[in-house]
Coordinates of C-alpha atoms in Angstrom, one line a residue:
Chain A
X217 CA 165.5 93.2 4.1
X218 CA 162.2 94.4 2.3
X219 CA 160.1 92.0 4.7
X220 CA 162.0 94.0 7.6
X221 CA 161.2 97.2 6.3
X222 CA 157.3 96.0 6.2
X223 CA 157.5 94.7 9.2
X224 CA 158.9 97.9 10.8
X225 CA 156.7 100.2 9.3
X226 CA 153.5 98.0 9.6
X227 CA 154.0 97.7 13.3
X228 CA 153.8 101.6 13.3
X229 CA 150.7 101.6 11.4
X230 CA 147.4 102.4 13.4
X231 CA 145.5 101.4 10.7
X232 CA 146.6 98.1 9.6
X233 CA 143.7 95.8 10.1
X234 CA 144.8 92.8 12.5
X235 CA 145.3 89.4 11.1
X236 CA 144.5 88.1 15.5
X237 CA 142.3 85.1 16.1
X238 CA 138.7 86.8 17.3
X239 CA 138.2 85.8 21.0
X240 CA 134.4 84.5 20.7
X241 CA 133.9 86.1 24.5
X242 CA 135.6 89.2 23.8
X243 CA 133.6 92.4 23.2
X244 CA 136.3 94.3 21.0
X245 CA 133.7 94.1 18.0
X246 CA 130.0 94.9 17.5
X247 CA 127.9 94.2 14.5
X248 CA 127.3 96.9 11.9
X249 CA 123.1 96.7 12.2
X250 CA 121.3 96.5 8.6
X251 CA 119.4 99.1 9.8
X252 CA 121.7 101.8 10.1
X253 CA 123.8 101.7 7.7
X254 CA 123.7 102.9 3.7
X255 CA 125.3 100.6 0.8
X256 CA 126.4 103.1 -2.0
X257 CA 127.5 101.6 -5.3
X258 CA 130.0 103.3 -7.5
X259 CA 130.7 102.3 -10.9
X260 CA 134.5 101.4 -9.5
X261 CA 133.3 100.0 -6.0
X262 CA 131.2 100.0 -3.1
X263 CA 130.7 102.0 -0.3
X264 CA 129.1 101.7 3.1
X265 CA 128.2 104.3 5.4
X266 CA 127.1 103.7 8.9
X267 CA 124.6 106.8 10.2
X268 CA 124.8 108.5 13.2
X269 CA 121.2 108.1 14.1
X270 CA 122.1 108.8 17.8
X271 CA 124.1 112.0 17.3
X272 CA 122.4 113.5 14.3
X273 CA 118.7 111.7 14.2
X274 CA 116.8 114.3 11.8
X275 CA 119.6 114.7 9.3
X276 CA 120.2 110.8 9.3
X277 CA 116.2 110.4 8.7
X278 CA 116.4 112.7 6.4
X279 CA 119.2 110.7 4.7
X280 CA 117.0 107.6 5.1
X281 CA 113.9 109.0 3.5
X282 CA 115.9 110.2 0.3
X283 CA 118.2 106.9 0.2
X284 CA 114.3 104.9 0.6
X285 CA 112.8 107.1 -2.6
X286 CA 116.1 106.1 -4.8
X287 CA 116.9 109.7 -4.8
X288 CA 120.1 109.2 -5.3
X289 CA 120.2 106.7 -7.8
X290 CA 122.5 108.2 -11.1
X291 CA 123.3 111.7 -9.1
X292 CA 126.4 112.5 -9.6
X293 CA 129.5 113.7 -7.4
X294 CA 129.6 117.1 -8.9
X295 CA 132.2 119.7 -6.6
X296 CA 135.1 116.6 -5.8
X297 CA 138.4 118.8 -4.7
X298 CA 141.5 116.5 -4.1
X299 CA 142.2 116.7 -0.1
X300 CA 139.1 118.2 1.1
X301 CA 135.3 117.0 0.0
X302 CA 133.5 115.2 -2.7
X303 CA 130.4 116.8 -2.6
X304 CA 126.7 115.4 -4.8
X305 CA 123.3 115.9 -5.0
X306 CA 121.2 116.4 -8.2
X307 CA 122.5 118.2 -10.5
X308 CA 122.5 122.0 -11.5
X309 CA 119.3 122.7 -12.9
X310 CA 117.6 119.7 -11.6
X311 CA 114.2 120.7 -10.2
X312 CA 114.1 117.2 -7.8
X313 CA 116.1 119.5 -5.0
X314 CA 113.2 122.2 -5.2
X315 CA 110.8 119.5 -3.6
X316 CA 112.6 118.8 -0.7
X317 CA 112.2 121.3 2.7
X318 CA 115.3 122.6 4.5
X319 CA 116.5 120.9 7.9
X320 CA 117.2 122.9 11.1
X321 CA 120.7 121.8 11.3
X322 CA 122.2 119.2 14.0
X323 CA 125.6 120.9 14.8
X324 CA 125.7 119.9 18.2
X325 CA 124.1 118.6 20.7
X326 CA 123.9 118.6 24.5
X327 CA 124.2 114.9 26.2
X328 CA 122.6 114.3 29.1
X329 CA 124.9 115.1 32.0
X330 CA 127.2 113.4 33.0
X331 CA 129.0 112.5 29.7
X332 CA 131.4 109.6 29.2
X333 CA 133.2 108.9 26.1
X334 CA 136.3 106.9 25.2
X335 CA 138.9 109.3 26.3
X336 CA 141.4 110.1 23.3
X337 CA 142.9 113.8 23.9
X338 CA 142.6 117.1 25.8
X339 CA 143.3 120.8 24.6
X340 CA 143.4 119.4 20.7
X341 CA 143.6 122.1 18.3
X342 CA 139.5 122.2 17.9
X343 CA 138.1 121.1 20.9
X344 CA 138.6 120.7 24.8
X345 CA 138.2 116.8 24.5
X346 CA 138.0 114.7 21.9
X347 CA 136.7 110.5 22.5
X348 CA 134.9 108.0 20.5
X349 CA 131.4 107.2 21.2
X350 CA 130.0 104.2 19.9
X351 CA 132.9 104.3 16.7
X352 CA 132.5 108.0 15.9
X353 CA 135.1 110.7 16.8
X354 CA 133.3 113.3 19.0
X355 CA 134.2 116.7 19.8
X356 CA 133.3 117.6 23.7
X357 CA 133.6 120.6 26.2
X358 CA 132.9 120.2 29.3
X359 CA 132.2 123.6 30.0
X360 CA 129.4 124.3 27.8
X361 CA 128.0 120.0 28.0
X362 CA 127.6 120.4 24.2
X363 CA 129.2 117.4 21.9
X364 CA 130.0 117.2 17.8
X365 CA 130.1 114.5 15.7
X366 CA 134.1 115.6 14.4
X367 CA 135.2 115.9 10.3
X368 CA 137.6 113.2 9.9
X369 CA 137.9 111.7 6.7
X370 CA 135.8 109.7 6.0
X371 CA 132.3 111.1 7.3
X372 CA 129.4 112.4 5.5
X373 CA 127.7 115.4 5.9
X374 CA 125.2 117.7 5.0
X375 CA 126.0 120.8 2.6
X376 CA 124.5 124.1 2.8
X377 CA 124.4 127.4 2.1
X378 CA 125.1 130.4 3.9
X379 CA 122.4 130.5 6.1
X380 CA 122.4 127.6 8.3
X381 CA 119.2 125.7 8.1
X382 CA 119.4 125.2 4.2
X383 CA 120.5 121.7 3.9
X384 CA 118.1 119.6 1.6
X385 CA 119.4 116.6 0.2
X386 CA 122.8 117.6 -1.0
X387 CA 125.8 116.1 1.0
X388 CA 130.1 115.6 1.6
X389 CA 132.3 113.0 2.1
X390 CA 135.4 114.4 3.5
X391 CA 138.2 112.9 1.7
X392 CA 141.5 114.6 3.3
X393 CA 143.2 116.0 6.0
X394 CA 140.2 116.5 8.7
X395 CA 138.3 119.9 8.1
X396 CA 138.1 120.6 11.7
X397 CA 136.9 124.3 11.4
X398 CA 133.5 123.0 10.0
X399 CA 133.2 121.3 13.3
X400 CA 130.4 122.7 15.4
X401 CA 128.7 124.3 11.8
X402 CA 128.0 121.5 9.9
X403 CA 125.2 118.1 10.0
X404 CA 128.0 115.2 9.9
X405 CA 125.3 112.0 10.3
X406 CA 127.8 108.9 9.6
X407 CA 130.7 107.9 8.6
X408 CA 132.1 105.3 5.7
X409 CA 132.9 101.9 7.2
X410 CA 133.7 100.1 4.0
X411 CA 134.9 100.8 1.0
X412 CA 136.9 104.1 1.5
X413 CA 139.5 103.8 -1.1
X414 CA 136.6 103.9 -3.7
X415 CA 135.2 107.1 -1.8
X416 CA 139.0 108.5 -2.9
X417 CA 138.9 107.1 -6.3
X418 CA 136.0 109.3 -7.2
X419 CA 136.6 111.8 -10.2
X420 CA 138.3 115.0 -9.4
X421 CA 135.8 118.1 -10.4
X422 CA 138.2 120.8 -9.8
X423 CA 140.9 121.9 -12.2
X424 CA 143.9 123.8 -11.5
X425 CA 144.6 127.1 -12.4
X426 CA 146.0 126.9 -15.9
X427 CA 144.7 123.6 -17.0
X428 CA 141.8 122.6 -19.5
X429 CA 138.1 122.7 -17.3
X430 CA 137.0 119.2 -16.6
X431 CA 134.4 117.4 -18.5
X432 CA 131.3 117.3 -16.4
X433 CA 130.6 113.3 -19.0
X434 CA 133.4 112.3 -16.7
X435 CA 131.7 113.0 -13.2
X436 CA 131.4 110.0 -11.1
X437 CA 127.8 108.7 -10.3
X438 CA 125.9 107.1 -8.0
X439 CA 124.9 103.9 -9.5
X440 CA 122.2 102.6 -6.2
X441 CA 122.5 104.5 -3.0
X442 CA 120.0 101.9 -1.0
X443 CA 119.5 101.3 3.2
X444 CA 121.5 97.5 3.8
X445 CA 118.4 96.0 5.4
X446 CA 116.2 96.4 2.4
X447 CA 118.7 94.8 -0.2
X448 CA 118.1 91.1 -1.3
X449 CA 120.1 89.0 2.0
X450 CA 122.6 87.8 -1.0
X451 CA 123.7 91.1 -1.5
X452 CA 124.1 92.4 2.1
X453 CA 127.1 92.1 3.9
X454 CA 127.8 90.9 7.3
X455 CA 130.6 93.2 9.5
X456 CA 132.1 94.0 12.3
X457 CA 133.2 97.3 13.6
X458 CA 135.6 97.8 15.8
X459 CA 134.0 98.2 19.8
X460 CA 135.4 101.9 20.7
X461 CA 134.1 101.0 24.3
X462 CA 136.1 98.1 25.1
X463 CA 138.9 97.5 27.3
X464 CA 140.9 96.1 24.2
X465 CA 140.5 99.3 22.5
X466 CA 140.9 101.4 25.5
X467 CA 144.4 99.6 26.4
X468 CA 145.0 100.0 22.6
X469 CA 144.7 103.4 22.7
X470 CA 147.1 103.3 25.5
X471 CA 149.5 101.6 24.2
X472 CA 149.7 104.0 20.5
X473 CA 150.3 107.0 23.3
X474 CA 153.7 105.3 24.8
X475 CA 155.4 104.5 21.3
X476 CA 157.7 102.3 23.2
X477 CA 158.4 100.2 20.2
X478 CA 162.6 100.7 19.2
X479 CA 160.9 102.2 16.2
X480 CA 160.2 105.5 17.8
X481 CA 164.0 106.1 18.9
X482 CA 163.5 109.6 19.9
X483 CA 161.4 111.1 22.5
X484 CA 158.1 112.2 21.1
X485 CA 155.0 113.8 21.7
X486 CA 152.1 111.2 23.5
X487 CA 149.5 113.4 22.2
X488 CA 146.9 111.6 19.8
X489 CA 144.8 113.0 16.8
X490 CA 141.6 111.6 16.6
X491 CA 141.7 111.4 12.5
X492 CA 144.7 109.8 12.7
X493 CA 143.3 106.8 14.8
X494 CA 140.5 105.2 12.5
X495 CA 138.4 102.6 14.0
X496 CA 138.9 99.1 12.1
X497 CA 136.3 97.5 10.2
X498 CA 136.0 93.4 9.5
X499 CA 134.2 91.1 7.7
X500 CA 132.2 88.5 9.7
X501 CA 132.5 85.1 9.7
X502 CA 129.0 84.8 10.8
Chain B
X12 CA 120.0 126.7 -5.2
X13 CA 122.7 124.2 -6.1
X14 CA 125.0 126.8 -7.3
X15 CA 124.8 128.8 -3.8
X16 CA 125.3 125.7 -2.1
X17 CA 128.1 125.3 -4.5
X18 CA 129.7 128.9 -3.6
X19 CA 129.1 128.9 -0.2
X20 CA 131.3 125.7 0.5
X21 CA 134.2 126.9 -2.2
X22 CA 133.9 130.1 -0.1
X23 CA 135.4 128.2 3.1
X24 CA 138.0 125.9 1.1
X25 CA 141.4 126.1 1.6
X26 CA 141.9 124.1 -1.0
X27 CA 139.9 125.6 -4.8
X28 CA 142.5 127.3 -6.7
X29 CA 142.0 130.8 -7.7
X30 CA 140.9 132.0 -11.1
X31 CA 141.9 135.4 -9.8
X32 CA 144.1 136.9 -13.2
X33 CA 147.6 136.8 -12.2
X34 CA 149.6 140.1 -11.7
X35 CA 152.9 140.2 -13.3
X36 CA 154.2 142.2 -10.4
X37 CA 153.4 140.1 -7.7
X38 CA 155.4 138.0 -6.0
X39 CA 153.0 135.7 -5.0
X40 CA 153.7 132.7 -7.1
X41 CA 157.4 130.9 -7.2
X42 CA 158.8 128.5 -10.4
X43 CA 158.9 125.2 -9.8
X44 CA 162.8 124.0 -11.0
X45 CA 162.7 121.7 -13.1
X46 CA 166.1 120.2 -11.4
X47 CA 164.0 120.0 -8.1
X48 CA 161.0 118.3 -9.6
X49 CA 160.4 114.0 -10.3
X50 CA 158.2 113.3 -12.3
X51 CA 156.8 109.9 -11.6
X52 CA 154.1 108.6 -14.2
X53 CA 151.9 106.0 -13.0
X54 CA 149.6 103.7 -15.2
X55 CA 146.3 106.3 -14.7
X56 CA 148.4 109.4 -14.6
X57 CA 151.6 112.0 -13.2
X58 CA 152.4 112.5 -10.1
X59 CA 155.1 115.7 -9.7
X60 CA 157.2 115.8 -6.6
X61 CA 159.1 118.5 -5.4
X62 CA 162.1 117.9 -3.6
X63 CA 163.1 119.1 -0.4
X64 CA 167.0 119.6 -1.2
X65 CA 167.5 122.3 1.1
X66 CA 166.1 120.7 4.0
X67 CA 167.1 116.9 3.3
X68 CA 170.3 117.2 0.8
X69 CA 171.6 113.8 0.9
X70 CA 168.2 111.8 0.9
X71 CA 166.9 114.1 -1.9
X72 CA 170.6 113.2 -3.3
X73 CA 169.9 109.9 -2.9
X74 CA 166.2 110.0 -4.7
X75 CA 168.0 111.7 -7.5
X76 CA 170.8 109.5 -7.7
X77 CA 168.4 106.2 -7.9
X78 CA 165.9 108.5 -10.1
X79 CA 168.4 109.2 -12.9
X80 CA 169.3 105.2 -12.7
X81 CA 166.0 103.9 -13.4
X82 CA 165.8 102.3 -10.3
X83 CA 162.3 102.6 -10.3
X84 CA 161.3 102.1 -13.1
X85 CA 158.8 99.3 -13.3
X86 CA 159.0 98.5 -9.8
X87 CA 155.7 98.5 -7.7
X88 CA 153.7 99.6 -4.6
X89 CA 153.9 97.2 -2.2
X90 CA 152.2 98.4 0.7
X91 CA 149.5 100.9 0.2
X92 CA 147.1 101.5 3.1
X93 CA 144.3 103.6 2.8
X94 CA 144.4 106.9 4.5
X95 CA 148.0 106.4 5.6
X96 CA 150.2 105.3 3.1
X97 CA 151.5 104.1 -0.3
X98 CA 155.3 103.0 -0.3
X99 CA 157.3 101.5 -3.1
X100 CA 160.4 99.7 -3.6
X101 CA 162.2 96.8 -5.0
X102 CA 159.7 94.0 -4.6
X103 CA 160.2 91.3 -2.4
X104 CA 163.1 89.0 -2.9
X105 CA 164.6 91.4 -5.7
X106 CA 168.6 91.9 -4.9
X107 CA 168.7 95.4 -6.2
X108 CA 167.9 96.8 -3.1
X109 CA 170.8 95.2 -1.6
X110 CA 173.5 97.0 -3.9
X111 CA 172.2 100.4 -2.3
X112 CA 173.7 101.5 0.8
X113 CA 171.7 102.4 4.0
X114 CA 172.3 106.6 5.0
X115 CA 172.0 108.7 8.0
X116 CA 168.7 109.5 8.6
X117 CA 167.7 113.5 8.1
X118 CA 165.3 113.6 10.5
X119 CA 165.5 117.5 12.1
X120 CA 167.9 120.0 11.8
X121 CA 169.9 123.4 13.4
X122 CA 168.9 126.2 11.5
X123 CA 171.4 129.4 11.5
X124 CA 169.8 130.9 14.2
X125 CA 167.4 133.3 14.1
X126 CA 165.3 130.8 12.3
X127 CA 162.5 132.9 10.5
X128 CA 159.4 131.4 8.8
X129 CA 155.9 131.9 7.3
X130 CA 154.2 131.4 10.9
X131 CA 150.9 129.3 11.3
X132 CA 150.5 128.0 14.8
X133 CA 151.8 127.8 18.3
X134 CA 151.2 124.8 20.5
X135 CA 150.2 122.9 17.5
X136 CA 149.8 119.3 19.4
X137 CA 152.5 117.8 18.0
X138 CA 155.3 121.1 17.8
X139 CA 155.9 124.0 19.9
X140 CA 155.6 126.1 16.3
X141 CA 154.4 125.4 12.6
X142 CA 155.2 127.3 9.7
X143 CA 155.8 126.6 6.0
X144 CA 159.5 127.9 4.7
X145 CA 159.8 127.7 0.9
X146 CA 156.5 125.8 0.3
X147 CA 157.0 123.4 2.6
X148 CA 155.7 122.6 6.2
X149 CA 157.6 122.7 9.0
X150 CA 157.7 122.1 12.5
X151 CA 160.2 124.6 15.2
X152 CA 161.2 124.2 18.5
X153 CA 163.0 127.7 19.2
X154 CA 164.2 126.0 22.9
X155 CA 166.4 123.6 20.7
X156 CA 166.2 125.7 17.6
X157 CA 165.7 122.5 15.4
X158 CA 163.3 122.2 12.6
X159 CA 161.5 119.2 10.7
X160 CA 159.6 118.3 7.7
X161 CA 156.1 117.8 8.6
X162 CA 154.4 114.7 7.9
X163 CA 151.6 116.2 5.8
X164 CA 149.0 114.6 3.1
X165 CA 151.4 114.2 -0.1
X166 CA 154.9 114.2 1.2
X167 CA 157.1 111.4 0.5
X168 CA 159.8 110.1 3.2
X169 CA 162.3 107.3 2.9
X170 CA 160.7 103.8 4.7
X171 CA 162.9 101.9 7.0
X172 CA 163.9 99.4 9.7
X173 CA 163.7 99.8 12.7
X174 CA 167.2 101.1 13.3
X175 CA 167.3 105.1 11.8
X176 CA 169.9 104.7 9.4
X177 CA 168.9 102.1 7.3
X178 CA 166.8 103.8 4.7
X179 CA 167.9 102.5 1.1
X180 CA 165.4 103.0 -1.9
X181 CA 161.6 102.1 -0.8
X182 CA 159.8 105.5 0.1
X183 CA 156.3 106.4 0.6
X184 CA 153.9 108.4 0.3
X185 CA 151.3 110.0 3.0
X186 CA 147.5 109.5 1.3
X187 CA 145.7 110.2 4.5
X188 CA 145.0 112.2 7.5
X189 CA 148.8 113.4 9.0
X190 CA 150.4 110.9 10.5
X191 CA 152.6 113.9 12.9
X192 CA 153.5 110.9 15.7
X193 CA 156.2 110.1 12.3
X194 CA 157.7 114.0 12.8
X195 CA 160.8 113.9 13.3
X196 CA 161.7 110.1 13.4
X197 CA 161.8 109.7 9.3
X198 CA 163.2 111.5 6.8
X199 CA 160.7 113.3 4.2
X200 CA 162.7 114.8 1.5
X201 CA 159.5 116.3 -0.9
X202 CA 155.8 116.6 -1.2
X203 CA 153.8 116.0 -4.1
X204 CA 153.1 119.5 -5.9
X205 CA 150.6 117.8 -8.6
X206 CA 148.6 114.9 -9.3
X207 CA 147.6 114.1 -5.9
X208 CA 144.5 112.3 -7.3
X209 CA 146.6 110.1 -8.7
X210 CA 148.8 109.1 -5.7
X211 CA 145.3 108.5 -4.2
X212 CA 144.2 106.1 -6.9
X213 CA 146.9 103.8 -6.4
X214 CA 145.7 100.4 -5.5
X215 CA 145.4 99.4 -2.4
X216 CA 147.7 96.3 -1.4
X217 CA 146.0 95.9 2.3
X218 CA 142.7 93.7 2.9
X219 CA 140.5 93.8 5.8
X220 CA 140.1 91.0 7.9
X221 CA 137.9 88.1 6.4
X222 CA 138.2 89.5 2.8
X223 CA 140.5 87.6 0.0
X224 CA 144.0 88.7 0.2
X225 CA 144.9 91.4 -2.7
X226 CA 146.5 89.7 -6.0
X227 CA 149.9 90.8 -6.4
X228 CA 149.4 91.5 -9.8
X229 CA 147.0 94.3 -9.1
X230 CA 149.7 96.3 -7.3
X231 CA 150.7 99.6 -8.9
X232 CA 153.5 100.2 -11.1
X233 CA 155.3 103.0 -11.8
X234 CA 155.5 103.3 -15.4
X235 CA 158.7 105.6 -15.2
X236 CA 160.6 108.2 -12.9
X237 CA 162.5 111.0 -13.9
X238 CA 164.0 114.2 -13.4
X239 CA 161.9 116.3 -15.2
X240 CA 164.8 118.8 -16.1
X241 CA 166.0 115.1 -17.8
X242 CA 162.7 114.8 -19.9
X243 CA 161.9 116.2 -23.9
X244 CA 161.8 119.7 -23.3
X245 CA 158.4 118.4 -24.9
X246 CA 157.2 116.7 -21.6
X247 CA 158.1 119.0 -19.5
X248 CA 155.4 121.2 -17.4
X249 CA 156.0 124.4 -16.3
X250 CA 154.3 124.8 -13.0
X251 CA 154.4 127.6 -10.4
X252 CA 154.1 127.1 -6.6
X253 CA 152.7 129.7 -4.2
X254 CA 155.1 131.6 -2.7
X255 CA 155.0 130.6 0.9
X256 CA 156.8 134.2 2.0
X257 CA 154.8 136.4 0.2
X258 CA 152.5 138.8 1.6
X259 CA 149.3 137.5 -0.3
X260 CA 150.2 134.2 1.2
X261 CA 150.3 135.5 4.7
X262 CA 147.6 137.6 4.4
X263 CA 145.4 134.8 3.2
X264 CA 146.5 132.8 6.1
X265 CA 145.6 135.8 8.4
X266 CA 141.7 135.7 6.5
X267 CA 141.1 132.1 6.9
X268 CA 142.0 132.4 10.6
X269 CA 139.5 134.6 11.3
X270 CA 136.8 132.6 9.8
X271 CA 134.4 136.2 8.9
X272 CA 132.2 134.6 6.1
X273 CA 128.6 134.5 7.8
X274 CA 128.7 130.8 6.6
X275 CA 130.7 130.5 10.1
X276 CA 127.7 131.6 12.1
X277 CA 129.2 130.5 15.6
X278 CA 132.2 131.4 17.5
X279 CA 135.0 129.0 16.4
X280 CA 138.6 128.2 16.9
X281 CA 141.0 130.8 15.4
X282 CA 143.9 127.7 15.2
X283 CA 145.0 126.5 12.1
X284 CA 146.2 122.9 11.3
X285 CA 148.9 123.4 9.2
X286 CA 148.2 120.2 7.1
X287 CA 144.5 121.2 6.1
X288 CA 146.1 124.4 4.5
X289 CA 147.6 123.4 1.2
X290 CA 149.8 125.1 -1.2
X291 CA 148.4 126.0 -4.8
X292 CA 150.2 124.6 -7.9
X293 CA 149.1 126.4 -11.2
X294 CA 150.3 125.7 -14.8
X295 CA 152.5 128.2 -16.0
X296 CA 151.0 130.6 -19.1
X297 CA 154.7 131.3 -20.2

């Protein structure tokens, strides 16, 4: 009965990663490049981050530089609040931040006409369409051309303050239900690809109300934040994201929307969050 | 220049919990009851759930029934998938799970008619209204009058086959972004009202494809579950729960709609999803 249970529920599951033979002609995965993506090691795991060079090219360069100087090496995840961000840079009284200029932020950009995206939803909460572009979950409206990079969990952006052209080296993961009113305000320039169960197993920062304050010895840090493509070739790994392009994950798509499975014994809405339909990651085989 | 960056994002959380002092007249905060509240201790901390008795009544019965057994004592999370769920149960081939028998699912429900509740948003993509009624979030349809549990980060709804009445014992957990396409098909009966980080640290049980499969012995157990109005008066915690029908409650709701803070320097969406708004917990002064 348990294994039915697993089954049942599994089937349900848009996340489950698929245990399918890979079809060598097929085009339902692309390979993560070296290049563009950021290995983070925690003291509990590691983490890697694929940037949004396309979408958000300053504040993913800016990224780069910072990663390339090993400024991030020992920082530490300092403001980490359960459900929404866990947000580091150097520390409070660190002068390292003081040497680094402020970004004009990439909030949102407008593609060159005419736009096509993988198709997810219209008239979501946040935005006139939503879609994935090359893996990440985009905001779009027609109406004005402009498209966003959207805050699912699981990307990383840029903090600031205030104003809006402060960010400097300081930056989010998002770790809970999708933030979607910093849409549109915020640099979000990648998302975690691997390794996001360490991103949640970070140290919670905030107490509650009521409860002793937290020991800032316990904050977790950064052990080596350093670009794939410059660690030894032992070290890097080889994977496969999931091709958000492709017919197979087009017809996917298509098929979560229906819920025709006996499981879904009522009729229900065939609307789709974006957040809720993360795009799977895979170990190559090479 | 860190600490502004620092205020200027707690500013836009919905999620920090106040140091404001408490007033002793307001009615702003509720008492969690103790005979409503499982305490479930894991190995790397507690996890305490409220329970949903007046919107579930025989699956919370059901929870309570098995809790005050210790039937689940020891047992383990089976099937924890990052960013959608962690569920638990009887492991595989165990014949306690056959002993229990399946119920009728609680899925929605007629309220006495007019329903009333703390109003958050209309045309919410997956119900016609959203709202939370004593701490908890709900979706309404006022053409059919029925109302549901909301699949929310941190409930916890009873697992099943594919058939709706065959829930026993194994429940889970939702650890990631909503998963509303489960509203109304599965019967949540609590949400988790502390400890959160905790239900996030439990091990994952689901490999990608081309990594080693997980070692059983890794999964998480749960050390104990209890009532906590069962535990040493000792062990008990006295926590209060924002009061989902106060005034301060709907007033906040009304602020964060309007998104004035200059840190929102654009022209954004005044909707509000429901499960990026949680509810405070605060430990109790006495």
């Amino acid at each position: 009965m348990i294994k039915t249970i697993c089954t049942s529920l599994l089937f349900i599951s848009p996340i489950v990663f698929s245990s399918s033979q890979p079809n060598a002609k097929d085009d339902s995965w692309r390979k993560l490049d070296p290049n563009k993506s950021v290995v983070m090691s925690l003291p509990h795991g590691k983490i890697i981050i694929e940037l949004a060079t396309q979408f958000s090219p300053h504040t993913a360069q800016r990224f780069v530089e910072l990663v390339k100087s090993d400024f991030y090496n020992d920082e530490k995840f300092y403001r980490v609040i359960d459900g929404f961000v866990a947000q580091a840079g150097p520390q409070d009284g660190s002068k390292k931040d003081k040497k680094i200029s402020p970004i004009n932020i990439e909030d949102e950009f407008s593609p060159k006409h005419p736009w096509s995206f993988t198709r997810v939803q219209d008239k979501d909460m946040f935005a006139p369409q939503t879609g994935y572009k090359d893996g990440f979950a985009m905001g779009y409206s027609p109406g004005t051309n402009k498209a966003w990079l959207l805050h699912c969990p699981g990307v990383i952006a840029m903090a600031r303050e205030t104003a809006k052209d402060t960010a400097t080296s300081h930056f989010y993961f998002t770790i809970g239900q999708a933030p979607r009113y910093l849409d549109r305000i915020m640099a979000v320039f990648g998302r975690v690809v691997y390794g996001m169960e360490h991103v949640q197993a970070i140290t919670r920062t905030a107490s509650i109300e009521g409860s002793s304050p937290i020991d800032k010895s316990t904050y977790t840090s950064m052990i080596d934040v350093s670009m794939m493509s410059e660690l030894p070739k032992s070290e890097q790994m080889s994977l496969e994201i999931q091709n958000t392009e492709s017919q197979t994950f087009i017809n996917n798509l298509a098929n979560k929307r229906k819920r025709e499975n006996p499981f879904f014994y009522k009729e229900l809405s065939t609307n789709i969050d974006i957040c809720q339909t993360p795009i799977k990651t895979r170990i190559s085989r090479k």
